[in-house]
Each structure stands twice: as structure tokens, then as C-alpha cells.
Coordinates of C-alpha atoms in Angstrom, one line a residue:
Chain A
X172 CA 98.3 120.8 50.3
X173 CA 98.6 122.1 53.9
X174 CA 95.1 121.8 55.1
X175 CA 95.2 125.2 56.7
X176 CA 95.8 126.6 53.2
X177 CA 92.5 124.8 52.1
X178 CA 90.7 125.6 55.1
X179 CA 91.7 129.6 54.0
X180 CA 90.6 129.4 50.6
X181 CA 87.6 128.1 51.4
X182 CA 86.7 130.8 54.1
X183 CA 87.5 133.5 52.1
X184 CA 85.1 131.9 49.2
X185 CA 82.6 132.0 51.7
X186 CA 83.2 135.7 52.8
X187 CA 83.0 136.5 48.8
X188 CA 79.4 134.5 48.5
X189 CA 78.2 136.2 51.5
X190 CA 78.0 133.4 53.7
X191 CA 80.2 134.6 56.9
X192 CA 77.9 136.8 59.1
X193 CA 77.4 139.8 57.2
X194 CA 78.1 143.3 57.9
X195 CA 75.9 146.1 58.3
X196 CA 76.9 147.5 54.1
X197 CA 77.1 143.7 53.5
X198 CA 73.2 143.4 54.9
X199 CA 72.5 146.6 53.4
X200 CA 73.2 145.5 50.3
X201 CA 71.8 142.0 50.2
X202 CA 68.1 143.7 51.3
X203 CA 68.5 146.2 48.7
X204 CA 69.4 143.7 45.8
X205 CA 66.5 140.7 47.3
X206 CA 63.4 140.2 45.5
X207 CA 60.4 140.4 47.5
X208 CA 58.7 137.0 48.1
X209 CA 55.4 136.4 49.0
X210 CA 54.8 135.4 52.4
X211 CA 53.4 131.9 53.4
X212 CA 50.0 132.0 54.3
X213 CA 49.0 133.3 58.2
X214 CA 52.8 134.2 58.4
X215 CA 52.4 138.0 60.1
X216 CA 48.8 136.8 62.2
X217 CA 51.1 133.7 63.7
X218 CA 54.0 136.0 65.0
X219 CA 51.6 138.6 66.2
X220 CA 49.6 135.7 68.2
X221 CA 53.4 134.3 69.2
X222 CA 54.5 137.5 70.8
X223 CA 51.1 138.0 72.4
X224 CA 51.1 134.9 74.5
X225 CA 49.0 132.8 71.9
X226 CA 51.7 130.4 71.0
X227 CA 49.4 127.2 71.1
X228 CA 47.3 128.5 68.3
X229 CA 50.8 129.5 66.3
X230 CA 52.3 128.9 62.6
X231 CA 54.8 125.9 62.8
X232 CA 56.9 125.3 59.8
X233 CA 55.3 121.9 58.1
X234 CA 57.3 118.8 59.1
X235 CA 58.8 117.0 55.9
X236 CA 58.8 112.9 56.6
X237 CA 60.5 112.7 52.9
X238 CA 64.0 112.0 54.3
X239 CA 62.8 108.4 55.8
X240 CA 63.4 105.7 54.1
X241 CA 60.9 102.8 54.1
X242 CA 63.2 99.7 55.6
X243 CA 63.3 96.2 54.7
X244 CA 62.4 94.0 57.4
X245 CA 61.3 91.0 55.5
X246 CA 64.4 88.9 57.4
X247 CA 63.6 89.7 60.5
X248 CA 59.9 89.2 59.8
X249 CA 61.2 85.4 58.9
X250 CA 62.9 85.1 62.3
X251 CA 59.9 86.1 64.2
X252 CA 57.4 84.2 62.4
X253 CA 60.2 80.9 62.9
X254 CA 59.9 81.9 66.8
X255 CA 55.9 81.9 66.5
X256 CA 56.4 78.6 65.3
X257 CA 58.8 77.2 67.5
X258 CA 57.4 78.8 70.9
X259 CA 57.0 76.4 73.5
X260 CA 59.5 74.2 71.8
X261 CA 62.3 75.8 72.0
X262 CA 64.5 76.0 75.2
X263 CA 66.5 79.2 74.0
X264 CA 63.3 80.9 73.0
X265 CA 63.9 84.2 75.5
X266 CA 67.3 84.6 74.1
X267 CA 66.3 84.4 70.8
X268 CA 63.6 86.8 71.6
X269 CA 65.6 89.2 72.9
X270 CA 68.4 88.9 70.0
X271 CA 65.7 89.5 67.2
X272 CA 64.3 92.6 69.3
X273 CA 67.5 94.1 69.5
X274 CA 67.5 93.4 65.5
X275 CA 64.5 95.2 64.9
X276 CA 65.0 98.5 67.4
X277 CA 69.0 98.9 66.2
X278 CA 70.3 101.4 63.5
X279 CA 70.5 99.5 60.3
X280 CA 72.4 103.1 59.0
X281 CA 75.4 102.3 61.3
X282 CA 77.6 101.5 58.6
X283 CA 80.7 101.6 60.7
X284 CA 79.7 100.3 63.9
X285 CA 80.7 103.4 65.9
X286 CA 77.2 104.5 66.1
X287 CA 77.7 107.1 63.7
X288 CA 79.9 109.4 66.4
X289 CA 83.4 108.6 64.9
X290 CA 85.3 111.2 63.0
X291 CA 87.3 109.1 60.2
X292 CA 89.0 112.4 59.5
Chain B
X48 CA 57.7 163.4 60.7
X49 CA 54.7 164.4 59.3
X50 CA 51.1 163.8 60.3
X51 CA 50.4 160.8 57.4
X52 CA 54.0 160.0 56.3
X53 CA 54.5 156.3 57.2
X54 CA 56.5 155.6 60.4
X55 CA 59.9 155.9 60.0
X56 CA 62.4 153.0 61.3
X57 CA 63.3 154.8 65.4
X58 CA 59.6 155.0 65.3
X59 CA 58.9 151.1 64.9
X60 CA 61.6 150.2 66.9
X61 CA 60.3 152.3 70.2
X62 CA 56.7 151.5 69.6
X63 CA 58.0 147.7 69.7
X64 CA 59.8 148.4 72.8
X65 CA 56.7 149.4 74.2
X66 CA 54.8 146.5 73.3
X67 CA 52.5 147.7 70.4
X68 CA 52.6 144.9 68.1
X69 CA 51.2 147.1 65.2
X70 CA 54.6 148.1 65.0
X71 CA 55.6 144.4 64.3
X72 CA 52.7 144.2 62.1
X73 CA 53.9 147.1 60.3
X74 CA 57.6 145.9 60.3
X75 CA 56.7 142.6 58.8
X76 CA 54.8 144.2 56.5
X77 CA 57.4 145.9 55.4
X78 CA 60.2 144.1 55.4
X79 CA 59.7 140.7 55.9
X80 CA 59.2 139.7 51.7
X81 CA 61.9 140.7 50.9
X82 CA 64.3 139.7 53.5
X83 CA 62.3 136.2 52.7
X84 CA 63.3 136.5 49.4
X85 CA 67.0 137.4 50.7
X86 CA 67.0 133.6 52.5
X87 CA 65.0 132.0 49.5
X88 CA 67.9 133.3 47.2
X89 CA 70.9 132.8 49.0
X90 CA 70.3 129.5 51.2
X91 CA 67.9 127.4 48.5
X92 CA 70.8 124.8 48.1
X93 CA 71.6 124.5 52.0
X94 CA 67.8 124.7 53.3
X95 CA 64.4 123.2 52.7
X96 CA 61.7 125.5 52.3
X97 CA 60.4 125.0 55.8
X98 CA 63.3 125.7 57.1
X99 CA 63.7 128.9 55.4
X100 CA 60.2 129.9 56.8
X101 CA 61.3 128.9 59.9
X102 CA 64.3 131.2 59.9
X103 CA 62.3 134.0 58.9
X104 CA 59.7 133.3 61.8
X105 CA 62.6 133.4 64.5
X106 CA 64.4 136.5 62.9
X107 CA 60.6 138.1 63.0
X108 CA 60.3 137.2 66.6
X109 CA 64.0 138.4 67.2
X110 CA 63.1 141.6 66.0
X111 CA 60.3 142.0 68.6
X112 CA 62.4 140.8 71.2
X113 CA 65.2 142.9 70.6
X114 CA 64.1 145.9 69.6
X115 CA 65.4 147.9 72.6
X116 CA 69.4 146.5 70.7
X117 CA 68.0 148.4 67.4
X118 CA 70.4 151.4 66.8
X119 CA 69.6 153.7 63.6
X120 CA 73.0 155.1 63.7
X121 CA 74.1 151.7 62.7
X122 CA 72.0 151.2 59.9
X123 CA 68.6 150.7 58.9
X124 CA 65.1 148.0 59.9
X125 CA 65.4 146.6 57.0
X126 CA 69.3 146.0 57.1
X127 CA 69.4 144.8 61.0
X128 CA 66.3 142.5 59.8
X129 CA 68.1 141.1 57.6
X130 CA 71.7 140.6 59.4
X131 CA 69.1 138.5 62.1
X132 CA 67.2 136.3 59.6
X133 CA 71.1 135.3 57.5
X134 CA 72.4 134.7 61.8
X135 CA 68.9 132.3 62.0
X136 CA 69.1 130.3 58.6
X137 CA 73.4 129.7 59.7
X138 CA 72.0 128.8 62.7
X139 CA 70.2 126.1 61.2
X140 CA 72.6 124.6 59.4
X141 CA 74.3 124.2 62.6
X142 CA 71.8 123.6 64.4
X143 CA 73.2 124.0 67.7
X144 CA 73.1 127.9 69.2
X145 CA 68.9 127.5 68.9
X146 CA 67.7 131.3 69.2
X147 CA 70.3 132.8 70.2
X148 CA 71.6 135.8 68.1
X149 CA 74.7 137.1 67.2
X150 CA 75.3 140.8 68.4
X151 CA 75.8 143.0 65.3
X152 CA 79.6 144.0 66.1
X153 CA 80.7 140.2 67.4
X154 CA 79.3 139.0 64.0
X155 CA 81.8 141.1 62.4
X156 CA 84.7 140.5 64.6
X157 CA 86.2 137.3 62.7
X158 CA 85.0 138.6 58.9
X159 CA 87.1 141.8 59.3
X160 CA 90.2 139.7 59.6
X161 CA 89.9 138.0 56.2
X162 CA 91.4 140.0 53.4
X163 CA 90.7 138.8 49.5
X164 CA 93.2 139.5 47.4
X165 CA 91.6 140.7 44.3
X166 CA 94.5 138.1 42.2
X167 CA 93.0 135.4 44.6
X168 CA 89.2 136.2 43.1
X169 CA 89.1 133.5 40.2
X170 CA 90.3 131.2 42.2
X171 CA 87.5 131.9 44.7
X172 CA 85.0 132.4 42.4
X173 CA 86.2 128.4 40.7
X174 CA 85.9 126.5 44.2
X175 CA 82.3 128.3 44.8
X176 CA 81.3 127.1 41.2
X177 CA 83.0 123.6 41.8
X178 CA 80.9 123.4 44.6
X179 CA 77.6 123.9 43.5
X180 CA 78.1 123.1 39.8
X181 CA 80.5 119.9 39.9
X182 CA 79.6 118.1 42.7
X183 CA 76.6 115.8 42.5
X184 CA 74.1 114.4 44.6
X185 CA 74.7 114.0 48.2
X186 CA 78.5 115.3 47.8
X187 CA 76.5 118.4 46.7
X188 CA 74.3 118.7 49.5
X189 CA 77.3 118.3 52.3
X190 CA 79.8 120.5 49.8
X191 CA 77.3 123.5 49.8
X192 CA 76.6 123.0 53.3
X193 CA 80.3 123.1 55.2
X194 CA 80.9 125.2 52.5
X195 CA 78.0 127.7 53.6
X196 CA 79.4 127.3 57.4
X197 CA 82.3 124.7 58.6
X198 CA 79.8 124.1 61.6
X199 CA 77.3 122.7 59.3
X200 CA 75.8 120.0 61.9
X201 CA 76.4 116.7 60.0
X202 CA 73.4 115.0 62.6
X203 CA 70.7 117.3 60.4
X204 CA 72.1 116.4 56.6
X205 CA 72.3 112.8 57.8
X206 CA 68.5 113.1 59.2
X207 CA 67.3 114.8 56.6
X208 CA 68.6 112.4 53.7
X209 CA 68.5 109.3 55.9
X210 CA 71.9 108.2 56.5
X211 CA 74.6 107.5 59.3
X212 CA 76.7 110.9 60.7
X213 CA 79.6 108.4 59.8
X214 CA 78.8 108.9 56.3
X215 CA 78.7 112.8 56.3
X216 CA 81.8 112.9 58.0
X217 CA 83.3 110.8 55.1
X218 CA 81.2 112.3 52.7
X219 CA 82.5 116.0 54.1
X220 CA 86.5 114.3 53.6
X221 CA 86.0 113.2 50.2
X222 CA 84.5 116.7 49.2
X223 CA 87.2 118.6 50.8
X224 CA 89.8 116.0 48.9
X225 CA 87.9 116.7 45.6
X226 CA 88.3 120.5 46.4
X227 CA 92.0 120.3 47.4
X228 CA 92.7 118.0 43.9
X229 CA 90.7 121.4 42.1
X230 CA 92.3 124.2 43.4
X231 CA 95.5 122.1 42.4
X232 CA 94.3 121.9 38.9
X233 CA 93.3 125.6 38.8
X234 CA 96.6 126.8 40.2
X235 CA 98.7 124.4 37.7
X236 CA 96.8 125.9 34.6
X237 CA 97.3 129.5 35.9
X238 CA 100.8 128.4 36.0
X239 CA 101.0 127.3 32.4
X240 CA 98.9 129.7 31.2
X241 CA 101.6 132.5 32.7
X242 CA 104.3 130.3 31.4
X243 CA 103.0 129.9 27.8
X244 CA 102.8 133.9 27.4
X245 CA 106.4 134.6 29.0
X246 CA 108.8 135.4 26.4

């Protein structure tokens, strides 16, 4: 299929969902047909002390940690504790340092080796 | 107007313009739950809860900021409210244009160039419900995403669910493969379908 076809269909499945930037009947409608939610707590007070200058004091969104994952580092733990061992003894001990450092501050997500930036597609 | 009646929309918008933030107040008041409920409803697949709040916070500020742009001729608070906070939560999901908003008549510019076909409609209708009915787990969450906006910013979906960009960007090829394979399917039963009750 010619991906400019796909590329159409979808679009215009987006335009019927009400996805693309809607227009004024489109908005219109959307408010009309919304259910009214309840505010989060302190919502209106932090805008109002926003636009009047008090923006330290303001309502910020929670941050959500839930995406991180907790890592495994029970091999490189193994290296270091080996290095603890071995210090003094061991004549390549700053390169080994350095190499497990590296270890522990890289991406373990890089999956491809491009650092995540390359477009397969 | 009369003395008692509640402030009527030109009213808000030039006591905004002049800087009375009761007329925010009153605005948000308002508005604001149900154009919340507007984002909660159509964006509760693509965006967290937080993220919805925050979309309504910058459309709320927007508002304030923009007032003097408001034109009643064009349509009403409540509507213009709500064509900002939809601009903020696509923003999100690109992540990129941070508070910047789309004039009303721009933001119509590309949509009025799309035409659906009212034949085309089931076929429509199948590739949104593939989407969010079909697909699982993180094929779901980048599906309903590029499918929401083709600028969804793969950098947040792979922050958010802890994996590599190079895996949403495969992820995103796979999806659009699964869709392609679909719409083939769909199209091939129309076909026989049409067949079957020729004479």
C-alpha cells in the first residue's frame, strides 16, 4: 500500500475523532456535549496567583516517577567490589576504573547502539 | 445587560484586557469544568492525568494572556476556551511548540482541506477502533498517540514508559504495518461482501 494512501486514511480518521485542531462549530460542539469535571484542588487560586506575579507560590501538576524502572546493577556492583579488592595491586586499575564508570553512567535502554536518535523507518 | 444579569462573554474578555483578574476568576469558574472534562474525555488514552491538568492550566493562562485576540463574532468564551485547551493537550503530545498557541483561523487552515467521503466512514470509523480496541500494550500507547497527532514526540512515550526513542520509532513502524495489513482486510471483505450480493 502506497504509504501516502495510509498516511490519508489515517488523517482523515483523525479529523472524524476530532483530533486535528478543531474549528470554531467543531469546539462549539465538543463544550457543549463535555461533562463538567471537577476541578483539582487550588486550581482557579493558582492561576489567579500565576497571572498576578505570585508564580513561586503556584499549582504545578504532580510529577509521576512511575515510568522509571528500578535497574539491575548487581554486575557492575561485582566489578567494583573486585576493583576494591584488587586496588593497589593492580597496574590497570585507572583504566578499569574508568571502564566500569562509564558502565554505570551509560544508557542500558540503548538497544540499538545509536543512542536512541536513529529512525529505522 | 442588565444590572444583576451575569457578565456576558465581551464583558469578561475586556475586563481581562484590563487586568481585573475577577474576570478570570469568573471565566474559570465558568468554563473551566467542563472544558476539563472535554480533555479528560477525549485525550484519557494519550495523556496522564497530570498532564491533562497541565493543559488546562496553560489554556487558563492563555486565556488571560490573550484576551485582547478574543472576538465574539467568532464564537463564544466557552468555545475559544476550549479550541486553546485541545491546541495545549496536542501540544503535549508533541511536546515541542511549549506555549505557544495556534491562531484560531491557522488552526483551521490544513483541516479544511480534508474531505471525508461519507462511503470512506466505516472504514474510518474500523482504523480508529483498531487502534484503541486491538492493539495492546505499548503498541496501544504509541498507536493512539501518532494516531492522535503524527508529531506525537517519541522522546516523552519513551520517558514516560521507560524505554529507548529507538524502540518507539520501531514500535510506531510496526503499528502503522499492523494498520496497513487492516485496512487491507477491511477493504478485501467490502469487496467480497459487494461481490457476494451482485447478481
Amino acid at each position: 500500500m502506497n504509504e501516502k494512501y495510509l498516511d490519508k486514511i489515517i488523517a482523515k480518521s483523525r479529523k472524524l475523532h476530532g483530533f486535528c485542531s478543531l474549528t470554531p462549530e467543531e469546539a462549539e460542539a465538543a463544550y457543549e456535549n463535555a461533562e463538567a469535571k471537577p476541578l483539582p484542588m487550588g486550581f482557579i487560586d493558582s492561576v489567579l496567583k500565576k497571572v498576578s506575579g505570585e508564580g513561586e507560590e503556584s499549582w504545578e501538576p504532580p510529577v509521576s516517577y512511575d515510568w522509571i524502572e528500578e535497574t539491575d546493577y548487581s554486575d557492575v556492583e561485582d566489578g567494583v567490589l573486585q576493583l576494591h579488592r584488587n586496588k593497589g595491586d593492580d597496574g590497570d586499575q585507572d583504566e578499569l576504573e574508568e571502564k566500569l564508570r562509564n558502565e554505570l553512567l551509560s544508557d542500558d535502554d540503548d538497544e540499538d547502539g545509536m543512542d536512541g536518535e536513529a529512525d529505522p523507518s | 445587560m442588565a444590572e444583576g444579569d451575569p457578565p456576558d462573554d465581551d464583558d469578561l474578555a475586556i475586563r481581562m484586557m484590563d487586568g481585573e483578574e475577577s474576570a478570570l476568576q469568573e471565566s474559570l469558574e465558568r468554563y473551566a469544568p467542563k472544558v476539563f472534562g472535554y480533555l479528560k474525555s477525549q485525550f484519557k488514552y494519550a495523556l496522564k492525568e497530570e498532564e491533562i491538568e497541565e493543559a488546562l492550566q496553560r489554556a487558563s493562562l492563555k486565556v488571560w494572556e490573550k484576551a485582547e485576540t478574543y472576538d465574539s463574532t467568532k464564537g463564544k468564551l466557552s468555545t475559544w476556551f476550549t479550541t486553546i485547551a485541545h491546541n495545549q493537550a496536542l501540544d503535549i503530545i508533541r511536546r515541542e511548540t511549549r506555549f505557544k498557541v495556534v491562531p484560531w483561523d491557522e488552526s483551521c487552515e490544513d483541516i479544511e482541506a480534508i474531505e471525508i467521503d461519507p462511503g470512506e466512514q466505516p472504514l474510518l470509523e474500523h482504523v480508529h477502533d483498531f487502534i484503541y480496541n486491538e492493539l495492546v500494550g505499548f503498541e496501544r500507547i504509541v498507536g493512539i498517540n501518532f494516531y492522535i497527532t503524527e508529531e506525537a514526540n517519541p522522546k516523552r512515550l519513551a520517558a514516560q514508559h521507560g524505554k529507548s526513542v529507538g524502540t518507539v520509532n520501531v514500535t510506531k513502524h510496526k503499528v502503522k504495518t499492523k494498520i496497513e495489513k487492516e485496512i487491507l482486510a477491511f477493504q478485501a471483505k467490502k469487496q467480497t461482501r459487494r461481490a457476494g450480493t451482485t447478481p
